[in-house]
PDB file of C-alpha atoms and ligand atoms in Angstrom:
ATOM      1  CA  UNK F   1      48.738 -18.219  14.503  1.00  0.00           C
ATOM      2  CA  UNK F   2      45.012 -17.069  15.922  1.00  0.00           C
ATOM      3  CA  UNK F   3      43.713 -17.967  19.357  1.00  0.00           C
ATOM      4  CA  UNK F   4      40.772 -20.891  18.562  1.00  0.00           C
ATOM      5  CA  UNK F   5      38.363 -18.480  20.405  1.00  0.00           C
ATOM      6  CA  UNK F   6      38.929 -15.694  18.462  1.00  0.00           C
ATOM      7  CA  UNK F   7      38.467 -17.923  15.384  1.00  0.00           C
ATOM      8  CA  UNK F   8      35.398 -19.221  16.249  1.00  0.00           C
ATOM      9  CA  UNK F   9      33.668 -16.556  17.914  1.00  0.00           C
ATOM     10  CA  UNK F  10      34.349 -14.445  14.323  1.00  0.00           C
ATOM     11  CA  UNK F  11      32.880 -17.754  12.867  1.00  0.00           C
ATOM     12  CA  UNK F  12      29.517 -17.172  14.840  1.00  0.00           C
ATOM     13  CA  UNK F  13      30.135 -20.083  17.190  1.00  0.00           C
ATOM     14  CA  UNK F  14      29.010 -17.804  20.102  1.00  0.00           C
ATOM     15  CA  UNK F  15      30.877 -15.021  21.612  1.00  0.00           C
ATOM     16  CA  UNK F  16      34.101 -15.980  23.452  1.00  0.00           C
ATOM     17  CA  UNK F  17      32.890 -17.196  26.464  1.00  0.00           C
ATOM     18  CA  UNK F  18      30.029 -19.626  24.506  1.00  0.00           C
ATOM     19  CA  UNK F  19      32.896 -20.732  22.604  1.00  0.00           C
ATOM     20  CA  UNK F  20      35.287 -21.505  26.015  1.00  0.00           C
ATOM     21  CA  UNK F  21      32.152 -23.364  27.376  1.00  0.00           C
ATOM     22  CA  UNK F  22      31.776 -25.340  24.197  1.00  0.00           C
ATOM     23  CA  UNK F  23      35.485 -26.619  24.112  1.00  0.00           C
ATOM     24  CA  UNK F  24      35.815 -27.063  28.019  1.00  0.00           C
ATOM     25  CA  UNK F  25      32.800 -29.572  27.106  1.00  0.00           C
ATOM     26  CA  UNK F  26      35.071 -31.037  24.719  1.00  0.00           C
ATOM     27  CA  UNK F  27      33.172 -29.775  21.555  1.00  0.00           C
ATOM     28  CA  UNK F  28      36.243 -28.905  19.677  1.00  0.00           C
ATOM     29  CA  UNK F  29      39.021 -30.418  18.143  1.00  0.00           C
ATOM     30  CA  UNK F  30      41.992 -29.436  16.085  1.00  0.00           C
ATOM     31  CA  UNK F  31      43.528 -32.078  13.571  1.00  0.00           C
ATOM     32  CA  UNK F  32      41.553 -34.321  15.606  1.00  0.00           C
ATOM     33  CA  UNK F  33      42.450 -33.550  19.398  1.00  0.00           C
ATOM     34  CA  UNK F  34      40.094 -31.978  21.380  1.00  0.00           C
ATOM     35  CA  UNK F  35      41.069 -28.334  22.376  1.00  0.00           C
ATOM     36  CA  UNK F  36      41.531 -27.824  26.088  1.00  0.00           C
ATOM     37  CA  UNK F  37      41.915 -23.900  26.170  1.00  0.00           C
ATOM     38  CA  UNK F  38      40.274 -21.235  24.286  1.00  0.00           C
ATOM     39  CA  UNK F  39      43.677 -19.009  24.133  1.00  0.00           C
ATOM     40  CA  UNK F  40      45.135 -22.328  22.185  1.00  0.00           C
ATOM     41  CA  UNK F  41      46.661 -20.826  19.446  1.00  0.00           C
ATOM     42  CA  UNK F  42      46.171 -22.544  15.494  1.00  0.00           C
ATOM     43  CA  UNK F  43      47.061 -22.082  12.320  1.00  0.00           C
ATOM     44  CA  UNK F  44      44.067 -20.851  10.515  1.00  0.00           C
ATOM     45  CA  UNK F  45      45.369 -21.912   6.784  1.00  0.00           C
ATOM     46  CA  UNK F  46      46.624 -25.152   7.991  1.00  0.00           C
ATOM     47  CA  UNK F  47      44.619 -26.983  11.233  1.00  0.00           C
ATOM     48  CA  UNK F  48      41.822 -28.461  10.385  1.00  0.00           C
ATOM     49  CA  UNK F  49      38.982 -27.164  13.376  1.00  0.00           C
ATOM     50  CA  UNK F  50      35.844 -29.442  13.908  1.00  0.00           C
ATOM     51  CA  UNK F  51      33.169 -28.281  15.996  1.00  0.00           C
ATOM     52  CA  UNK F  52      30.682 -31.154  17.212  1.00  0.00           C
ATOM     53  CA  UNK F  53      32.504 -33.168  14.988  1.00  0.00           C
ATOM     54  CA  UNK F  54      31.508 -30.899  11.969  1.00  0.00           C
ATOM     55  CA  UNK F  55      34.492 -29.513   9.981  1.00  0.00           C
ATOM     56  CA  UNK F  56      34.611 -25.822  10.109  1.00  0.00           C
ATOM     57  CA  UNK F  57      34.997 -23.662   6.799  1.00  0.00           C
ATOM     58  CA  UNK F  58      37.292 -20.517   7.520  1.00  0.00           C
ATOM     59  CA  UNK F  59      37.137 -17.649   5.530  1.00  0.00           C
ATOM     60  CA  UNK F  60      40.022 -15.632   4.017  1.00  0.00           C
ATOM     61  CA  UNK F  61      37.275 -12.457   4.297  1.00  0.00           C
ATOM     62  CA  UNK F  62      34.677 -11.374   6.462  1.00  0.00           C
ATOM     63  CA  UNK F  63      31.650  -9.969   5.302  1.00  0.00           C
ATOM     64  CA  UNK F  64      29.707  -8.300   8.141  1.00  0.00           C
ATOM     65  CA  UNK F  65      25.969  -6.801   7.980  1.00  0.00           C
ATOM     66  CA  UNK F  66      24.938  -3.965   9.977  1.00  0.00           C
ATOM     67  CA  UNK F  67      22.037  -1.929  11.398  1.00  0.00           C
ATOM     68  CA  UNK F  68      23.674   1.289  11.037  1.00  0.00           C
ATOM     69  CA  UNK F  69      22.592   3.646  13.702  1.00  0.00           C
ATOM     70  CA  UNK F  70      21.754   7.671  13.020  1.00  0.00           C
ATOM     71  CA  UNK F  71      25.160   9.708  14.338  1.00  0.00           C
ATOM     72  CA  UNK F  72      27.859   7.487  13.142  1.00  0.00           C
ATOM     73  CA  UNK F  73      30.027   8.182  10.086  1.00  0.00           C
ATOM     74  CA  UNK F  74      30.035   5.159   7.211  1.00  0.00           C
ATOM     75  CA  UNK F  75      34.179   5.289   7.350  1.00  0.00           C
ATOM     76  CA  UNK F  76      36.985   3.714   9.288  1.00  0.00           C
ATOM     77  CA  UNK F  77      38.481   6.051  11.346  1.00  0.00           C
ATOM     78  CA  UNK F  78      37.778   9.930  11.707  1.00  0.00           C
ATOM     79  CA  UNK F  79      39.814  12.001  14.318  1.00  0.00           C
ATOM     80  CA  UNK F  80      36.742  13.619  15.106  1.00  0.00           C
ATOM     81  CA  UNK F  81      33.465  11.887  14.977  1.00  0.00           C
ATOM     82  CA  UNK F  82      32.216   8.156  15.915  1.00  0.00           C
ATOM     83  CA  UNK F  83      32.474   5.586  13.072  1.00  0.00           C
ATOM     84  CA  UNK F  84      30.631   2.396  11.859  1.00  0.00           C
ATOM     85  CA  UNK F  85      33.858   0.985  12.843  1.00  0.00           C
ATOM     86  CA  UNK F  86      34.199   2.187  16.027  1.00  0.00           C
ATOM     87  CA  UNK F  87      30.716   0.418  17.038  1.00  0.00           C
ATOM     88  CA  UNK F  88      32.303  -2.838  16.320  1.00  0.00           C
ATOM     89  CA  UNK F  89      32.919  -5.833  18.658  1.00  0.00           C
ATOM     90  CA  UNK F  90      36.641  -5.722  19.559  1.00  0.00           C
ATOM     91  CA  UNK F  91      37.316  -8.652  18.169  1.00  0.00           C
ATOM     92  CA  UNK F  92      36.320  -7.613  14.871  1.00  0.00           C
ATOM     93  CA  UNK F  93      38.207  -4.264  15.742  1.00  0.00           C
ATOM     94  CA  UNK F  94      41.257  -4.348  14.365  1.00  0.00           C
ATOM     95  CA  UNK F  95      40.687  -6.660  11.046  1.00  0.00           C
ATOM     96  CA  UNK F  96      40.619  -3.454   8.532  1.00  0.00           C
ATOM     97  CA  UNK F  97      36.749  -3.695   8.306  1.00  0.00           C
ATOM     98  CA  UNK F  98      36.025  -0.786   5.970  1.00  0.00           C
ATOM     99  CA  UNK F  99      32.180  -0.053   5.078  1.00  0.00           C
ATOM    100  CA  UNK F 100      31.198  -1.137   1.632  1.00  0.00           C
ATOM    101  CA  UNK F 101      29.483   2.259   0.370  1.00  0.00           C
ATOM    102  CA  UNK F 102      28.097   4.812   3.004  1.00  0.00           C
ATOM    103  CA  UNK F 103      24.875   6.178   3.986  1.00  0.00           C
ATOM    104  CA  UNK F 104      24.572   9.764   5.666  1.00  0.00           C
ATOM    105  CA  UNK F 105      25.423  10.352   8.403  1.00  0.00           C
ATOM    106  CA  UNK F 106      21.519  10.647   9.729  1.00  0.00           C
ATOM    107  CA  UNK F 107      20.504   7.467   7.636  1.00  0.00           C
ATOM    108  CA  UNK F 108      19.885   3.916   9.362  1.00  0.00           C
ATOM    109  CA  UNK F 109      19.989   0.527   8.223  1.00  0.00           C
ATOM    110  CA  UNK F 110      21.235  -2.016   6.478  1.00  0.00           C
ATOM    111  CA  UNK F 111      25.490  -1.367   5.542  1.00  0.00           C
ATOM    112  CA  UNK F 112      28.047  -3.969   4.764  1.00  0.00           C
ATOM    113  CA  UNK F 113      31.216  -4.189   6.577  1.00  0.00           C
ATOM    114  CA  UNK F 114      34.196  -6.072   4.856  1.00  0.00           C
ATOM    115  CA  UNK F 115      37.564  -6.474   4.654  1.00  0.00           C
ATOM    116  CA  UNK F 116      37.565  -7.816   1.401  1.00  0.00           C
ATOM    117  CA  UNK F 117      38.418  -5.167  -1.659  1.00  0.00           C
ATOM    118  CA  UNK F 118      37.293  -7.031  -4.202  1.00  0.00           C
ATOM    119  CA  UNK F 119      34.008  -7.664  -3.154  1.00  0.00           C
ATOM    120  CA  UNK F 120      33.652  -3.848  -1.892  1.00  0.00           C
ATOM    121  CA  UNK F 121      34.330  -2.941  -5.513  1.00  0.00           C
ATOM    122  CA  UNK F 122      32.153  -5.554  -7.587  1.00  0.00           C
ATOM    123  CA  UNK F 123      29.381  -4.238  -5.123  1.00  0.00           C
ATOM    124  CA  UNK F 124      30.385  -0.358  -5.790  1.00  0.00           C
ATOM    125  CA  UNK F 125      31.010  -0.646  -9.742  1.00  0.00           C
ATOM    126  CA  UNK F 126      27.962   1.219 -11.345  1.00  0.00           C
ATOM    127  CA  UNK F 127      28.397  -1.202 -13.800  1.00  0.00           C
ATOM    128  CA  UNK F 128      27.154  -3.841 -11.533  1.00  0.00           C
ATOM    129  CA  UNK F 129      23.495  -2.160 -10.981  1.00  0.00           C
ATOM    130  CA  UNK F 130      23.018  -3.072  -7.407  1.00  0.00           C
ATOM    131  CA  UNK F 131      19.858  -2.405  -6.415  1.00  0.00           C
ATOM    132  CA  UNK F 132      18.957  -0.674  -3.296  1.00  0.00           C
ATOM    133  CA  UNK F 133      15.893  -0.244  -1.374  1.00  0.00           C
ATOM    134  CA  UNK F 134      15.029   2.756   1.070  1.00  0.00           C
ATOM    135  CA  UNK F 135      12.384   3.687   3.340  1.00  0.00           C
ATOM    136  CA  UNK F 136      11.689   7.273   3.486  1.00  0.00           C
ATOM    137  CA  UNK F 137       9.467   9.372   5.937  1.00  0.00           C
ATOM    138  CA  UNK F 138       9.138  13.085   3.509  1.00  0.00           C
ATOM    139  CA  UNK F 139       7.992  16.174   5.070  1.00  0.00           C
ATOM    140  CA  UNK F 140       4.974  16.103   2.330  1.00  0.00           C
ATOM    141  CA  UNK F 141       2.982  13.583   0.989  1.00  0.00           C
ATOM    142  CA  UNK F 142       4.487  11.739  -2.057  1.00  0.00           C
ATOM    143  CA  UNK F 143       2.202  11.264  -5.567  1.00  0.00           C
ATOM    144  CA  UNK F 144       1.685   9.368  -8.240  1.00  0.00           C
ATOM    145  CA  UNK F 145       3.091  12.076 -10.527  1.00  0.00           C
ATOM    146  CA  UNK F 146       6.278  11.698  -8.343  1.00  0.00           C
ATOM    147  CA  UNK F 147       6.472   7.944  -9.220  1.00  0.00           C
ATOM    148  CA  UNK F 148       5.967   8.940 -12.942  1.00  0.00           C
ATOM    149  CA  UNK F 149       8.777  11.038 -12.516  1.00  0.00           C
ATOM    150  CA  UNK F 150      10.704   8.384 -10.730  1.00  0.00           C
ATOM    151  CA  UNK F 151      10.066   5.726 -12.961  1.00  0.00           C
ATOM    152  CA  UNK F 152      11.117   7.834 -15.887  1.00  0.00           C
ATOM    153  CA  UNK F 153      14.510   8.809 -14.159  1.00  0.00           C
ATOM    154  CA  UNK F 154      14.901  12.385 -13.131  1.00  0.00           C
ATOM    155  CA  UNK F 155      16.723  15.329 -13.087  1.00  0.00           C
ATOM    156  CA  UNK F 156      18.031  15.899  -9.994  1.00  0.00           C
ATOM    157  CA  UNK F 157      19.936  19.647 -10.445  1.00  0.00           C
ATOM    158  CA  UNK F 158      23.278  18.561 -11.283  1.00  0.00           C
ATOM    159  CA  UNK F 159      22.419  14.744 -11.016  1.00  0.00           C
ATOM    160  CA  UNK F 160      20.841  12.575 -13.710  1.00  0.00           C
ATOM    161  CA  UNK F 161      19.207  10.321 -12.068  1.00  0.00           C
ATOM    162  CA  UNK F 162      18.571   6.112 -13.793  1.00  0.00           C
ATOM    163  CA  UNK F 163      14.684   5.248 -13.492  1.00  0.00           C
ATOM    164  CA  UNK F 164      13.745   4.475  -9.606  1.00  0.00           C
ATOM    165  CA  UNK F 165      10.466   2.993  -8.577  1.00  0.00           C
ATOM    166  CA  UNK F 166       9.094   4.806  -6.077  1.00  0.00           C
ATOM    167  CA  UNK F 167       6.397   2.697  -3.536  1.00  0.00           C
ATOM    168  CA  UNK F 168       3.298   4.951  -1.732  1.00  0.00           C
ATOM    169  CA  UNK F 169       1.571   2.798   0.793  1.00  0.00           C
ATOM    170  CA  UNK F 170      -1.331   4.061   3.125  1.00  0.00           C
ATOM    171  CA  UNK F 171       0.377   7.080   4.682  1.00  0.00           C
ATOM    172  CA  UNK F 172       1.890   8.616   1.388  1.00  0.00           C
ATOM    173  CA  UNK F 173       4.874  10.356   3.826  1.00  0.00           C
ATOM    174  CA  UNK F 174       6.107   6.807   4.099  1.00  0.00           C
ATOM    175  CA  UNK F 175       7.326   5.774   1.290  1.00  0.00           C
ATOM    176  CA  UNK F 176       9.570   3.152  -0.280  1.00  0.00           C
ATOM    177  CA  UNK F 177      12.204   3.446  -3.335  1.00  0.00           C
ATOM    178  CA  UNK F 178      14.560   1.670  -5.007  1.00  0.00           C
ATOM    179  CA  UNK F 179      17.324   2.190  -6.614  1.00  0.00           C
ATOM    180  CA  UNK F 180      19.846   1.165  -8.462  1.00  0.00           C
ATOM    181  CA  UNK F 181      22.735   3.321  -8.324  1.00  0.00           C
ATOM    182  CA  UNK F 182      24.151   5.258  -5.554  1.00  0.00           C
ATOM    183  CA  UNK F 183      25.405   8.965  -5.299  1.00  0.00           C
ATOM    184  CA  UNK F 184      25.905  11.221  -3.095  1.00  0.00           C
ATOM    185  CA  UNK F 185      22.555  11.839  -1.063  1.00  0.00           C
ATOM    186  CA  UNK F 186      20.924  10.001  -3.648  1.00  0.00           C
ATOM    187  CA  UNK F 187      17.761   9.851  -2.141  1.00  0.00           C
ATOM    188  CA  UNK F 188      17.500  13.039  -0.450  1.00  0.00           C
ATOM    189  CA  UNK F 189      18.353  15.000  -3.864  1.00  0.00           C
ATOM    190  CA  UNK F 190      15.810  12.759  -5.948  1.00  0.00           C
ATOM    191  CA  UNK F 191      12.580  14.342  -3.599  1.00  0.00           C
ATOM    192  CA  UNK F 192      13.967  17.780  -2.963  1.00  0.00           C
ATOM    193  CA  UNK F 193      13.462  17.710  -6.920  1.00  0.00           C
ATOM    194  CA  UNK F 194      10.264  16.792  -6.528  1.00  0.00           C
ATOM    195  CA  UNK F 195       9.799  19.313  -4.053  1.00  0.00           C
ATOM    196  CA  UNK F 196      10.218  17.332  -0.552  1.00  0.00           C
ATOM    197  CA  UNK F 197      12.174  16.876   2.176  1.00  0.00           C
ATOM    198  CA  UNK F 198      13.622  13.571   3.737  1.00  0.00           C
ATOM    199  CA  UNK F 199      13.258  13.788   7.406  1.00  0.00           C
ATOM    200  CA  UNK F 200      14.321  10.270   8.036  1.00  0.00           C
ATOM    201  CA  UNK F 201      15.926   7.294   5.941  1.00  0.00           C
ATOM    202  CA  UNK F 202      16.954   4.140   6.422  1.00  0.00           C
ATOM    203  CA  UNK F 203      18.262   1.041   4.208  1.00  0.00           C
ATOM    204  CA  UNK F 204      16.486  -2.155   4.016  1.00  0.00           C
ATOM    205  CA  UNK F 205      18.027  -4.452   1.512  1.00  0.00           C
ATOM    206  CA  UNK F 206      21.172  -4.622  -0.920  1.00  0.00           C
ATOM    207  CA  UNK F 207      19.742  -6.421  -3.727  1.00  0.00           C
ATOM    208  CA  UNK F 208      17.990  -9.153  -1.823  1.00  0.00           C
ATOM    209  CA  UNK F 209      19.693  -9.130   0.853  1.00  0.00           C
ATOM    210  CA  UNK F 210      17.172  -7.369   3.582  1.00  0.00           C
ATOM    211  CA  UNK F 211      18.402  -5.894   6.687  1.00  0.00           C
ATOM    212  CA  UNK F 212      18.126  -8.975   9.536  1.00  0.00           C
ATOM    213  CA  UNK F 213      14.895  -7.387  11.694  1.00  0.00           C
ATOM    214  CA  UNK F 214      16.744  -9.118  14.615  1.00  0.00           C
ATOM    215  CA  UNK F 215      19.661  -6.792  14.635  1.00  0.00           C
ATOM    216  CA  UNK F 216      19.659  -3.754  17.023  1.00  0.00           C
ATOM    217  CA  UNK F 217      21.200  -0.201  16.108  1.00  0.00           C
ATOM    218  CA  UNK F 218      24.619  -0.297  16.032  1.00  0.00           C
ATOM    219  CA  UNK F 219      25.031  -4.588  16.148  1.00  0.00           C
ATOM    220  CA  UNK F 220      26.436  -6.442  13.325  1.00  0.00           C
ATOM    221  CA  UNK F 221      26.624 -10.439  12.113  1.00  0.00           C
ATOM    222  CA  UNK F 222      28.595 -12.251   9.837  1.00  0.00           C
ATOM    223  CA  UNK F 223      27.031 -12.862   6.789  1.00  0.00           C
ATOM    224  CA  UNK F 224      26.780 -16.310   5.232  1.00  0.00           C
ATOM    225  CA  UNK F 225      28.140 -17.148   1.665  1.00  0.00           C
ATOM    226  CA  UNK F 226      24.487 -17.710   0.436  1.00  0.00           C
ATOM    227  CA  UNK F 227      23.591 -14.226   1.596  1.00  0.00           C
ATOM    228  CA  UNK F 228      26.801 -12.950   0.094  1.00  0.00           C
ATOM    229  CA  UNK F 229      25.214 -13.863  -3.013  1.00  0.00           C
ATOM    230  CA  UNK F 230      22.132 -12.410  -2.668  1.00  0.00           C
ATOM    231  CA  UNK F 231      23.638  -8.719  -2.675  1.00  0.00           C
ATOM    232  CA  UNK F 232      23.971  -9.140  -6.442  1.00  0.00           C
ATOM    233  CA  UNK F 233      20.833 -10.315  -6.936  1.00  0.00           C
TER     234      UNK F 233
HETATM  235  N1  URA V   1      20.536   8.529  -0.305  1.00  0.00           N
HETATM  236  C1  URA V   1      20.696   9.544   0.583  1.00  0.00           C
HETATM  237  O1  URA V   1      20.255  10.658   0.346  1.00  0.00           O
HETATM  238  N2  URA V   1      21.331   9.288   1.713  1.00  0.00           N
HETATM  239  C2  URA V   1      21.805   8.066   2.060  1.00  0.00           C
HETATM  240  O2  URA V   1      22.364   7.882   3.137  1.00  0.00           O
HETATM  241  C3  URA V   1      21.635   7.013   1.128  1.00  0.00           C
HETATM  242  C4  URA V   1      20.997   7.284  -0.049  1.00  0.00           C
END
């Protein structure tokens, strides 16, 4: 048994005191009565939850997006530093969120939060070929010969790298790449090979799933089935 709050604040109804506004207004019901308290307690696999009349899909998993902030560890708990976990919401606390992959420590952006194993390994498999895309700021400007050597897929010292497109723009120290595999400091070991240094990275998109612009470092959202999908895309 969950409190109906909880549920629907996790459900991105609002955050728990939206939600106690909303069914004090009489905007929720369970098995059609309307819900008088938000600490009303319901059984998520059996109550059926309306809000505004409109049924109310739960999910067995939650699938969270987040703006990863430089400083924070991609893992669940570390006896030492801060975690991606630690930053979340405490209602999402203690749900066994575990990141699905990791950046650096120093990288930003987009990282997906889950409890849901499966999913964290379909997106992990380098079978699956998720692409991933990257913005870079290098230490020297990138060339043309470096996206040759991208494209072709490069030796990285010990790593063999697949073929990565690599995207100059107007300031050629800000670059783009994508991916479509993920090892350890991928990024960072594909331009020291090339001779340059990352001095800052961050994620912007899973496949095409782009990093919400509207999230601030170290916030997170629920993801919706449809963008679920779009991670494998
Ligand atoms: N490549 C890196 O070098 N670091 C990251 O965090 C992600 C990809």
């Amino acid at each position: 048994m969950e409190r109906i709050d909880k549920i629907l604040a996790l459900h991105n109804f609002g955050s728990r005191k939206e939600v106690g506004a909303l069914i004090r207004k009489g905007g929720v019901t369970v098995n059609g009565s309307p819900v008088k308290k938000g600490d009303e307690k319901i059984d998520p696999e059996r109550d059926e939850i309306r809000v505004l009349g409109e049924p109310v899909l739960l999910r067995r998993h939650m699938v969270l997006m987040m703006n990863k902030p430089g400083g924070v560890l991609s893992a669940s708990r570390d006896p030492k530093a801060e975690t991606v976990v630690d930053l979340l919401p405490p209602e999402l606390y203690r749900r066994g969120l575990f990141p699905a992959g990791r950046l650096d420590k120093d990288t930003e952006g987009l990282l997906i939060l889950t409890d849901d194993g499966d999913l964290a390994h379909r997106m992990l498999a380098p079978k699956s070929h998720v692409y991933k895309l990257y913005q870079a700021r290098l230490d020297k400007p990138a060339t043309r010969e470096d996206a040759a050597l991208f494209a072709q897929g490069l030796r990285a010292g010990e790593l063999e790298c697949l073929p990565a497109e690599l995207i100059l723009g107007d300031d050629p120290c800000e670059v783009q790449v994508r991916v479509r595999e993920g090892k350890f400091h991928q990024i960072k070991r594909m331009f020291h090979a090339v001779g340059k240094e990352v001095i800052y990275l961050k994620r912007l998109a899973i496949g095409n799933l782009k990093l919400d612009p509207a999230l601030a470092l170290g916030q997170t959202r629920l993801l919706t089935e449809e963008e679920i999908t779009k991670i494998f895309e």
